[in-house]
PDB file of C-alpha atoms in Angstrom:
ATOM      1  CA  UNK A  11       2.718  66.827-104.916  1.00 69.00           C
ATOM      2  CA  UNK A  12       1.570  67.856-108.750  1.00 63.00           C
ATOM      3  CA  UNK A  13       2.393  65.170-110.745  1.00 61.00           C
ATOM      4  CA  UNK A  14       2.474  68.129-113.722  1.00 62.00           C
ATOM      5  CA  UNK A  15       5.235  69.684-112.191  1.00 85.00           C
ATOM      6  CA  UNK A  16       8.819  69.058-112.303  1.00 96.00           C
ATOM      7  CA  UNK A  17      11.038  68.039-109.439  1.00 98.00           C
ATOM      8  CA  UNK A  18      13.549  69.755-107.726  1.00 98.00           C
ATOM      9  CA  UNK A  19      15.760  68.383-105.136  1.00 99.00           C
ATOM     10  CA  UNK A  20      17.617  71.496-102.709  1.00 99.00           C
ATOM     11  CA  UNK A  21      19.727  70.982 -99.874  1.00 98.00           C
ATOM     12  CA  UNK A  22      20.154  73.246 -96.784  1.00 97.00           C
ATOM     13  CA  UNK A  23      16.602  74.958 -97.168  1.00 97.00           C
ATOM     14  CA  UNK A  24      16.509  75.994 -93.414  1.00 95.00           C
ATOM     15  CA  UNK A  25      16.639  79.769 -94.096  1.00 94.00           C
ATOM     16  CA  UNK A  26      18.713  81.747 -96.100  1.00 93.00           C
ATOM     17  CA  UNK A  27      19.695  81.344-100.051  1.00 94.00           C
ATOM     18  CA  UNK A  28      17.917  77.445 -99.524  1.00 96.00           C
ATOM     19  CA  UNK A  29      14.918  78.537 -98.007  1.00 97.00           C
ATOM     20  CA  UNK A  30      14.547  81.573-100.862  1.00 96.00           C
ATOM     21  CA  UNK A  31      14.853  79.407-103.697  1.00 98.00           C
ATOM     22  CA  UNK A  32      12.783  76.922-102.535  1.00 98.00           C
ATOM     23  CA  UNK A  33       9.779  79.575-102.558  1.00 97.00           C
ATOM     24  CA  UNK A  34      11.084  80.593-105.594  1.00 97.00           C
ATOM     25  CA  UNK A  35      11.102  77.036-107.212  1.00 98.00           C
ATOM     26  CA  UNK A  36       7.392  76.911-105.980  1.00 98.00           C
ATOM     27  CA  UNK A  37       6.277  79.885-107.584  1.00 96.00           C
ATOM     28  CA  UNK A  38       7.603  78.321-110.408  1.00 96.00           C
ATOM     29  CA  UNK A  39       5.303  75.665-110.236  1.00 94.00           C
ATOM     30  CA  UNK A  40       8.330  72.961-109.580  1.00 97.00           C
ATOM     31  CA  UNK A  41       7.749  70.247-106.900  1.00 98.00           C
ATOM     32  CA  UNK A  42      10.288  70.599-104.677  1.00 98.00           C
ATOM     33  CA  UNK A  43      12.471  68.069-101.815  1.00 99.00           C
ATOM     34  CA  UNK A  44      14.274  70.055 -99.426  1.00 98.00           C
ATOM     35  CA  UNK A  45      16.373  68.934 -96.788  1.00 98.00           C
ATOM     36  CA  UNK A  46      16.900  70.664 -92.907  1.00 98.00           C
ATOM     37  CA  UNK A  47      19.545  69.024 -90.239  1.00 96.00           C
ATOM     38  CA  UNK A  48      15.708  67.981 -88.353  1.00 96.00           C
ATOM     39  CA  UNK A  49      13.594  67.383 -91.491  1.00 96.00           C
ATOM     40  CA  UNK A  50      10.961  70.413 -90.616  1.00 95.00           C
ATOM     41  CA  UNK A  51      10.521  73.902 -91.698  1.00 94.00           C
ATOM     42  CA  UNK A  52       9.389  76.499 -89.516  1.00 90.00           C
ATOM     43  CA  UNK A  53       7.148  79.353 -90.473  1.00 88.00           C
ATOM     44  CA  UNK A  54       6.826  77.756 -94.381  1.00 94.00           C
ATOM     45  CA  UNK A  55       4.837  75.328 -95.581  1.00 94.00           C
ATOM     46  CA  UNK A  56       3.878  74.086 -98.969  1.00 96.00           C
ATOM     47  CA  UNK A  57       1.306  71.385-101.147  1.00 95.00           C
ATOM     48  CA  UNK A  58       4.340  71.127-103.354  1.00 97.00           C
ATOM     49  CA  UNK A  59       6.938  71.001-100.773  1.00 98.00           C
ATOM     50  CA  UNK A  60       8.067  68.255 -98.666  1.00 98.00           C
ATOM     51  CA  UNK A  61      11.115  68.456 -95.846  1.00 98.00           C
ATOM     52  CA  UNK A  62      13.424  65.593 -95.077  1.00 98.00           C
ATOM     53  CA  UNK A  63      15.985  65.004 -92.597  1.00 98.00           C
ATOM     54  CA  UNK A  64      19.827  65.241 -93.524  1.00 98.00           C
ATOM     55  CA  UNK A  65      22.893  65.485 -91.343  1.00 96.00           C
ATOM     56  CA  UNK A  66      25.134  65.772 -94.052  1.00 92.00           C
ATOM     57  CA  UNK A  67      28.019  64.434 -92.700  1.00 94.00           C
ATOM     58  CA  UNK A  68      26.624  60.784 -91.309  1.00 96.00           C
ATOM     59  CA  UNK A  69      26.677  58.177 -94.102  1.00 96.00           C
ATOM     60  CA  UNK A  70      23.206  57.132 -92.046  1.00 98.00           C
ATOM     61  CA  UNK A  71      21.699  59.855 -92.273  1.00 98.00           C
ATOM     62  CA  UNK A  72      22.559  60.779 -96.185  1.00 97.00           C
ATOM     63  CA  UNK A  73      21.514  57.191 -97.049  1.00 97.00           C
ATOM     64  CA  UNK A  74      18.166  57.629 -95.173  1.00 98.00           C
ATOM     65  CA  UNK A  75      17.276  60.985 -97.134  1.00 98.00           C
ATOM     66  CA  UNK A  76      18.305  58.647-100.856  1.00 98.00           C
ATOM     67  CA  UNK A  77      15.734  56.578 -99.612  1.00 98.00           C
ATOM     68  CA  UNK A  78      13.086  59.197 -98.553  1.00 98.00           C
ATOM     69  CA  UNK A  79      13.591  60.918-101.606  1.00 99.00           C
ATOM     70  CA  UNK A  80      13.718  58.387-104.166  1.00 98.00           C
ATOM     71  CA  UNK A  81      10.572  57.167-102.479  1.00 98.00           C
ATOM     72  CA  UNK A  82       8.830  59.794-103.757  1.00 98.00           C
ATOM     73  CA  UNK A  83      10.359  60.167-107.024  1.00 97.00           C
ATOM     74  CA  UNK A  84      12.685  58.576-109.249  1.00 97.00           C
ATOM     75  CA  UNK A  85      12.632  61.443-111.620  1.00 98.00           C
ATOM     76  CA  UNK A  86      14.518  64.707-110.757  1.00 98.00           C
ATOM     77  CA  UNK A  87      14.529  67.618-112.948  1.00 98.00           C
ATOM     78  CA  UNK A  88      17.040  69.847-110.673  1.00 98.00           C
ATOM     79  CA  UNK A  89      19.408  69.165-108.042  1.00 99.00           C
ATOM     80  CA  UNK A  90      20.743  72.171-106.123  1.00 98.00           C
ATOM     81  CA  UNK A  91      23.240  71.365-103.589  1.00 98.00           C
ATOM     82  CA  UNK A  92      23.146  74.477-101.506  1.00 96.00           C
ATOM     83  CA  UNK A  93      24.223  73.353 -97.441  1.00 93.00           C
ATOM     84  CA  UNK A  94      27.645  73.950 -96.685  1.00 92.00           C
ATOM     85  CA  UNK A  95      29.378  76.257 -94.069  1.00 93.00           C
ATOM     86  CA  UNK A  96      31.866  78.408 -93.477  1.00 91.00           C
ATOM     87  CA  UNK A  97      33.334  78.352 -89.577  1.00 91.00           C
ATOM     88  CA  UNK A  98      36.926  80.017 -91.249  1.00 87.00           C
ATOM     89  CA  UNK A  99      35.549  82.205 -93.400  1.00 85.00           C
ATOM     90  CA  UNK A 100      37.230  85.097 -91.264  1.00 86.00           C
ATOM     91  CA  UNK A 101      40.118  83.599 -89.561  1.00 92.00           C
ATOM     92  CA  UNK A 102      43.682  83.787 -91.454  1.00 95.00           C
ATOM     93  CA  UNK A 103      44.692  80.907 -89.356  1.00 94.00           C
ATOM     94  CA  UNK A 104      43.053  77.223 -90.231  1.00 93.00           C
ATOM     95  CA  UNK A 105      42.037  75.214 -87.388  1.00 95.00           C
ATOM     96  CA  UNK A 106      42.083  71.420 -87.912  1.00 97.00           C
ATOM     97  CA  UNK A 107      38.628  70.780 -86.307  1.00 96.00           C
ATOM     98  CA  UNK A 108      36.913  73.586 -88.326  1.00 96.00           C
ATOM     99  CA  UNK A 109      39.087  72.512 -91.693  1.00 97.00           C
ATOM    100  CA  UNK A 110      38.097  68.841 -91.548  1.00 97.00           C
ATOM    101  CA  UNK A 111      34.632  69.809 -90.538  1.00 97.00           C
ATOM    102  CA  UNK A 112      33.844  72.419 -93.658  1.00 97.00           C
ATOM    103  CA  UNK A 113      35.935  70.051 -95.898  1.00 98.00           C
ATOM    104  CA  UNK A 114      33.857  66.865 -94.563  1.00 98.00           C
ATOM    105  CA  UNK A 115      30.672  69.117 -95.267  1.00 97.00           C
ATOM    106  CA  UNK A 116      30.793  71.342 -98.462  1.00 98.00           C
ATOM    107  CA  UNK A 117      33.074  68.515-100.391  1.00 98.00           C
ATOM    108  CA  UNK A 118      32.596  64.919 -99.645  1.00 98.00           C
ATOM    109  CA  UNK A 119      29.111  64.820 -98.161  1.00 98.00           C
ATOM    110  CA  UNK A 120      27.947  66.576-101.340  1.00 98.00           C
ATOM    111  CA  UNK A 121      29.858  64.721-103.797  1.00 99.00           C
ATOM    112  CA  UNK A 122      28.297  62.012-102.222  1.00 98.00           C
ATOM    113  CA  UNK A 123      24.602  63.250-102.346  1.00 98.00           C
ATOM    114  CA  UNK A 124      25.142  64.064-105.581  1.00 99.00           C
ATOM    115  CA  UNK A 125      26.129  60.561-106.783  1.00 98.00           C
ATOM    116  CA  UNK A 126      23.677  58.694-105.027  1.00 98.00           C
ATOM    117  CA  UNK A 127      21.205  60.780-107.616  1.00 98.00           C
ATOM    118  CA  UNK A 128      22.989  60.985-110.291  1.00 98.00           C
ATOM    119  CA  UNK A 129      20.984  58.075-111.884  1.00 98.00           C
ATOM    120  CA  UNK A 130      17.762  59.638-111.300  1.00 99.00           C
ATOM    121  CA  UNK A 131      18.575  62.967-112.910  1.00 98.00           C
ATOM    122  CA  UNK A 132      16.207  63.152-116.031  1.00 98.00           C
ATOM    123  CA  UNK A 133      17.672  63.578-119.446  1.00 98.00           C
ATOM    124  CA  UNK A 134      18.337  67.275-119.988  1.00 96.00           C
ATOM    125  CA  UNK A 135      17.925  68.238-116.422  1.00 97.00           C
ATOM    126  CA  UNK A 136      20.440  70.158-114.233  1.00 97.00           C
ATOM    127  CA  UNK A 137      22.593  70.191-111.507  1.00 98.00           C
ATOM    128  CA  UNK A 138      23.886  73.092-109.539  1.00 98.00           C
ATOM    129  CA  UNK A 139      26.463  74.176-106.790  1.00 98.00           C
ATOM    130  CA  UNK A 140      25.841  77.204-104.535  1.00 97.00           C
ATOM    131  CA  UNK A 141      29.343  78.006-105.044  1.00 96.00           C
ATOM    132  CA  UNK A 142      31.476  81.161-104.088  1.00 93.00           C
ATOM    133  CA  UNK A 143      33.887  83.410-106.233  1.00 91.00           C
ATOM    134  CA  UNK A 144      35.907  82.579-103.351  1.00 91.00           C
ATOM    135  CA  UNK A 145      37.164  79.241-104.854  1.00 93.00           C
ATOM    136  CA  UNK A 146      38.676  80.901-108.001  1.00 94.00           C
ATOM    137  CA  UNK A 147      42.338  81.122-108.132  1.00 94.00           C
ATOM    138  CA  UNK A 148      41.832  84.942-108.542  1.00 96.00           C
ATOM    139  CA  UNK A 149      40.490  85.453-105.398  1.00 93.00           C
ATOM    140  CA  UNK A 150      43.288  83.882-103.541  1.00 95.00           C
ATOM    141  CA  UNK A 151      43.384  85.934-100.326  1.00 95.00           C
ATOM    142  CA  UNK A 152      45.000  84.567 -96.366  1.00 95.00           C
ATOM    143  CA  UNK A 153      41.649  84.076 -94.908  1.00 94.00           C
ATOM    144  CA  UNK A 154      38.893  81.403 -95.146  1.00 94.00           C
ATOM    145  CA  UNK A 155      41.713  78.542 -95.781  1.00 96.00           C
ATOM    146  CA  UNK A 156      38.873  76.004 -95.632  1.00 96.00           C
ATOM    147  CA  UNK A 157      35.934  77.978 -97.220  1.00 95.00           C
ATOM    148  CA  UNK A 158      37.973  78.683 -99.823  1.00 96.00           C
ATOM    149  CA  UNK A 159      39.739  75.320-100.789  1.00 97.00           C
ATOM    150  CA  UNK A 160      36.152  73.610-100.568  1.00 98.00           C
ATOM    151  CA  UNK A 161      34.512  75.364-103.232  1.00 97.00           C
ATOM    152  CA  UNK A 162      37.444  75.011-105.429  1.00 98.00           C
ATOM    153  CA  UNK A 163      37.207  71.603-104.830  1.00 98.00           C
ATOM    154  CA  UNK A 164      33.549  71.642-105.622  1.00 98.00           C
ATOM    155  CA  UNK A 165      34.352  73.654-108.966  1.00 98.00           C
ATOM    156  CA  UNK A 166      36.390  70.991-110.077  1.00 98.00           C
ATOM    157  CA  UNK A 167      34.054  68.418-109.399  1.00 99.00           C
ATOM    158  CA  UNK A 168      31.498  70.619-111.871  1.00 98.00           C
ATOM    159  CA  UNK A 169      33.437  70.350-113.748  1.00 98.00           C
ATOM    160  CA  UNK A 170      34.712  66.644-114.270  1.00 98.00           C
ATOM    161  CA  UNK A 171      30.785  65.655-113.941  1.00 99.00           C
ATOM    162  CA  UNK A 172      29.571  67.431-116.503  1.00 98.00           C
ATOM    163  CA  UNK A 173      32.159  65.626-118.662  1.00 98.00           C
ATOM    164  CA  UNK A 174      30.373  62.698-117.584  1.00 98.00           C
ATOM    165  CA  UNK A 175      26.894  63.415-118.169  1.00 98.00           C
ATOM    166  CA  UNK A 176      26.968  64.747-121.527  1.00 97.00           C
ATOM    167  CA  UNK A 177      25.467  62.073-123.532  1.00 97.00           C
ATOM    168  CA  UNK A 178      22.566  62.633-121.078  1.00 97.00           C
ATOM    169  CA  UNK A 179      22.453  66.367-121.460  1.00 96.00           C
ATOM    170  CA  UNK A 180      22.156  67.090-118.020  1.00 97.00           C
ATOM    171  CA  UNK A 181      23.893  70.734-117.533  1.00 97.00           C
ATOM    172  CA  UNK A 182      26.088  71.244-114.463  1.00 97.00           C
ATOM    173  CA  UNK A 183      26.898  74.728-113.094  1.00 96.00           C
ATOM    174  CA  UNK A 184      28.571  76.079-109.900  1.00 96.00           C
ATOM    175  CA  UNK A 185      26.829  79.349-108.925  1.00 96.00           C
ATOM    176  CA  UNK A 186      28.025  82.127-107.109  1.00 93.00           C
ATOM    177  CA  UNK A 187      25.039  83.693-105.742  1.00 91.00           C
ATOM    178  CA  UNK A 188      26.528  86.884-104.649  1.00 80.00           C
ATOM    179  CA  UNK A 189      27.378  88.856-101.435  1.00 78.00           C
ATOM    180  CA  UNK A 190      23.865  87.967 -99.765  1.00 81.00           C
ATOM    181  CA  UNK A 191      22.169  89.230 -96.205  1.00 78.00           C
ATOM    182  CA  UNK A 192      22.556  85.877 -94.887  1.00 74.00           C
ATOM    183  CA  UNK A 193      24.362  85.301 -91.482  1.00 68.00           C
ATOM    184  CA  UNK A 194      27.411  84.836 -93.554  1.00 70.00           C
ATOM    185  CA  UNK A 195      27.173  87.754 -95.510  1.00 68.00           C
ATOM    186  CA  UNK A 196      25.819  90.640 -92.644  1.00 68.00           C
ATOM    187  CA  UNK A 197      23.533  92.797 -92.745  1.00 79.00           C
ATOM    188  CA  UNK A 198      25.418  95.083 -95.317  1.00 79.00           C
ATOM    189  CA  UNK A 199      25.642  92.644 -98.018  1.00 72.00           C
ATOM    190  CA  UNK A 200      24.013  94.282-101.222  1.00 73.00           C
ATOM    191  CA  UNK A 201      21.568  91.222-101.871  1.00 82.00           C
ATOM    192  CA  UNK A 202      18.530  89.971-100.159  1.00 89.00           C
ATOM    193  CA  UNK A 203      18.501  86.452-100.081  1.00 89.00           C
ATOM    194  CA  UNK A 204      15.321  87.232-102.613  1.00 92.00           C
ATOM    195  CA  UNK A 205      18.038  88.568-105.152  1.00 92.00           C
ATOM    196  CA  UNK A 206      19.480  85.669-104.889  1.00 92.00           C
ATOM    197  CA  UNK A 207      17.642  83.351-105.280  1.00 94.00           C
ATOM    198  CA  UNK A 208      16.187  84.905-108.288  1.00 94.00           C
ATOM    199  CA  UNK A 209      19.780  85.475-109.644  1.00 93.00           C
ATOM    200  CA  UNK A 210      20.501  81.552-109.368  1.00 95.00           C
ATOM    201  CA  UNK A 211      16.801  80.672-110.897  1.00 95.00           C
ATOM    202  CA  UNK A 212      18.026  82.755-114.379  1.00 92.00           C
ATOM    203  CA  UNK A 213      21.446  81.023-114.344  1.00 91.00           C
ATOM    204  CA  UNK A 214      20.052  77.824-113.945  1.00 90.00           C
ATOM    205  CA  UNK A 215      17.207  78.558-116.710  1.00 86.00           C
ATOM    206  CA  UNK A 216      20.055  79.564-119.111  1.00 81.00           C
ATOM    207  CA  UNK A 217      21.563  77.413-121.361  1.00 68.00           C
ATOM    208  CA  UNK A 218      25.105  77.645-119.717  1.00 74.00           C
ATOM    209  CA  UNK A 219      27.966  75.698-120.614  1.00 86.00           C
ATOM    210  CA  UNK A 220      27.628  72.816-118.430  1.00 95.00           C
ATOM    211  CA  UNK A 221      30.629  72.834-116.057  1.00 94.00           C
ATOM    212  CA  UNK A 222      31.464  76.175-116.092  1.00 94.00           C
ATOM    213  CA  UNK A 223      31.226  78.644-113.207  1.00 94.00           C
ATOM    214  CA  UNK A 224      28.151  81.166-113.487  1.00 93.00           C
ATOM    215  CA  UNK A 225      28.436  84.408-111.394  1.00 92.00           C
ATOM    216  CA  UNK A 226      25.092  86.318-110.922  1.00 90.00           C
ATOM    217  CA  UNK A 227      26.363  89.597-110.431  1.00 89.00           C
ATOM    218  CA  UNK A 228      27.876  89.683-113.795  1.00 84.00           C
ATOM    219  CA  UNK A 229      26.373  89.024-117.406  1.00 65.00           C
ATOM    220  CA  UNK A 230      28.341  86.102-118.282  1.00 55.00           C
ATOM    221  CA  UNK A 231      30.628  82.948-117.453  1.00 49.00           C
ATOM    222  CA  UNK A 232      33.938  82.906-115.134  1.00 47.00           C
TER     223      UNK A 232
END
């Protein structure tokens, strides 16, 4: 890795929004950690890139990937937390497996992640949420109980963090990246996962309001 470069620490890079803004980060001459559930990358590689294992969800497995990553740096410019799922996102009626599963997933194991680094986030870096419009109280619709509930949750945690980290200047946003072409969003969605990813880039470039929730497809804060 370029020792010139800055760091940037993404989870969930398997394909999709992860994968696109990690090739975006690297064009942006950023150094960047990703994280897959095996640790490899198929089709992609990078100099500046290296892949680490991360089951979200096992304590083991999220306190190996501290390890890994903090053994290659103990400076981080950018943490995007980006893996999470949505097994409800259709379904009007929540399902206690799926519900403790996306809850267990796109809340705790990132809140988690996210404090084991929080330490090792430079002054003046940033830390962002791949978040959803979903989670705002003005979306409130019957389906995607769990989906939905998780990145309110995750909102709120912006939120409180960034109250904490202001004497370091470190901003904290939670992004919606828009209705993407992922296997979430279909094949219909108007964004490529390129849009995205270029969407969430600007946001996190800007000089947001640190806690606040950023949505790409409109010129300004929630």
């Amino acid at each position: 890795m370029n020792k010139l470069y800055k760091t940037a620490v993404i989870t969930g890079i398997s394909s999709g929004i992860g994968l696109a803004l990690t090739k975006k980060l690297l064009t942006e001459n950023f150094n960047v950690i990703g994280t897959t559930r095996s640790g490899k990358l198929d089709d992609f590689s990078h100099s500046n890139l290296k892949v680490i294992p991360l089951e979200a969800t096992n304590q083991e497995s999220r306190e190996n990937a501290i390890k890994e990553i903090l053994a290659i740096t103990k400076d981080i410019d950018l943490l995007v937390n980006n893996a999470g799922i949505a097994p409800d996102a259709f379904s009007n009626q929540p399902d206690f497996d799926s519900f403790t599963e996306t809850i267990n997933t796109n809340v705790t194991s990132v809140i988690f992640f996210t404090e084991s680094l929080l330490k090792n986030i430079k002054t003046g870096g940033k830390i962002a949420f791949i978040s959803s419009s979903m989670g705002l109280l003005k979306n409130a619709a019957p389906n995607g109980t769990a989906y939905r509930l998780s990145k309110n949750a995750i909102n709120m945690y912006a939120a409180m963090l960034a109250t904490r980290v202001i004497d370091e200047e470190i901003t904290v946003t939670p992004i919606h990246p828009g209705w993407v072409q992922t296997k979430l969003g279909g094949n219909q969605a108007p964004f490529t996962t390129q849009d995205s990813a270029d969407g969430i880039y600007n946001a996190i470039l800007l000089n947001t309001a640190s806690g606040k929730f950023w949505d790409i497809t409109i010129p300004g804060l929630d």
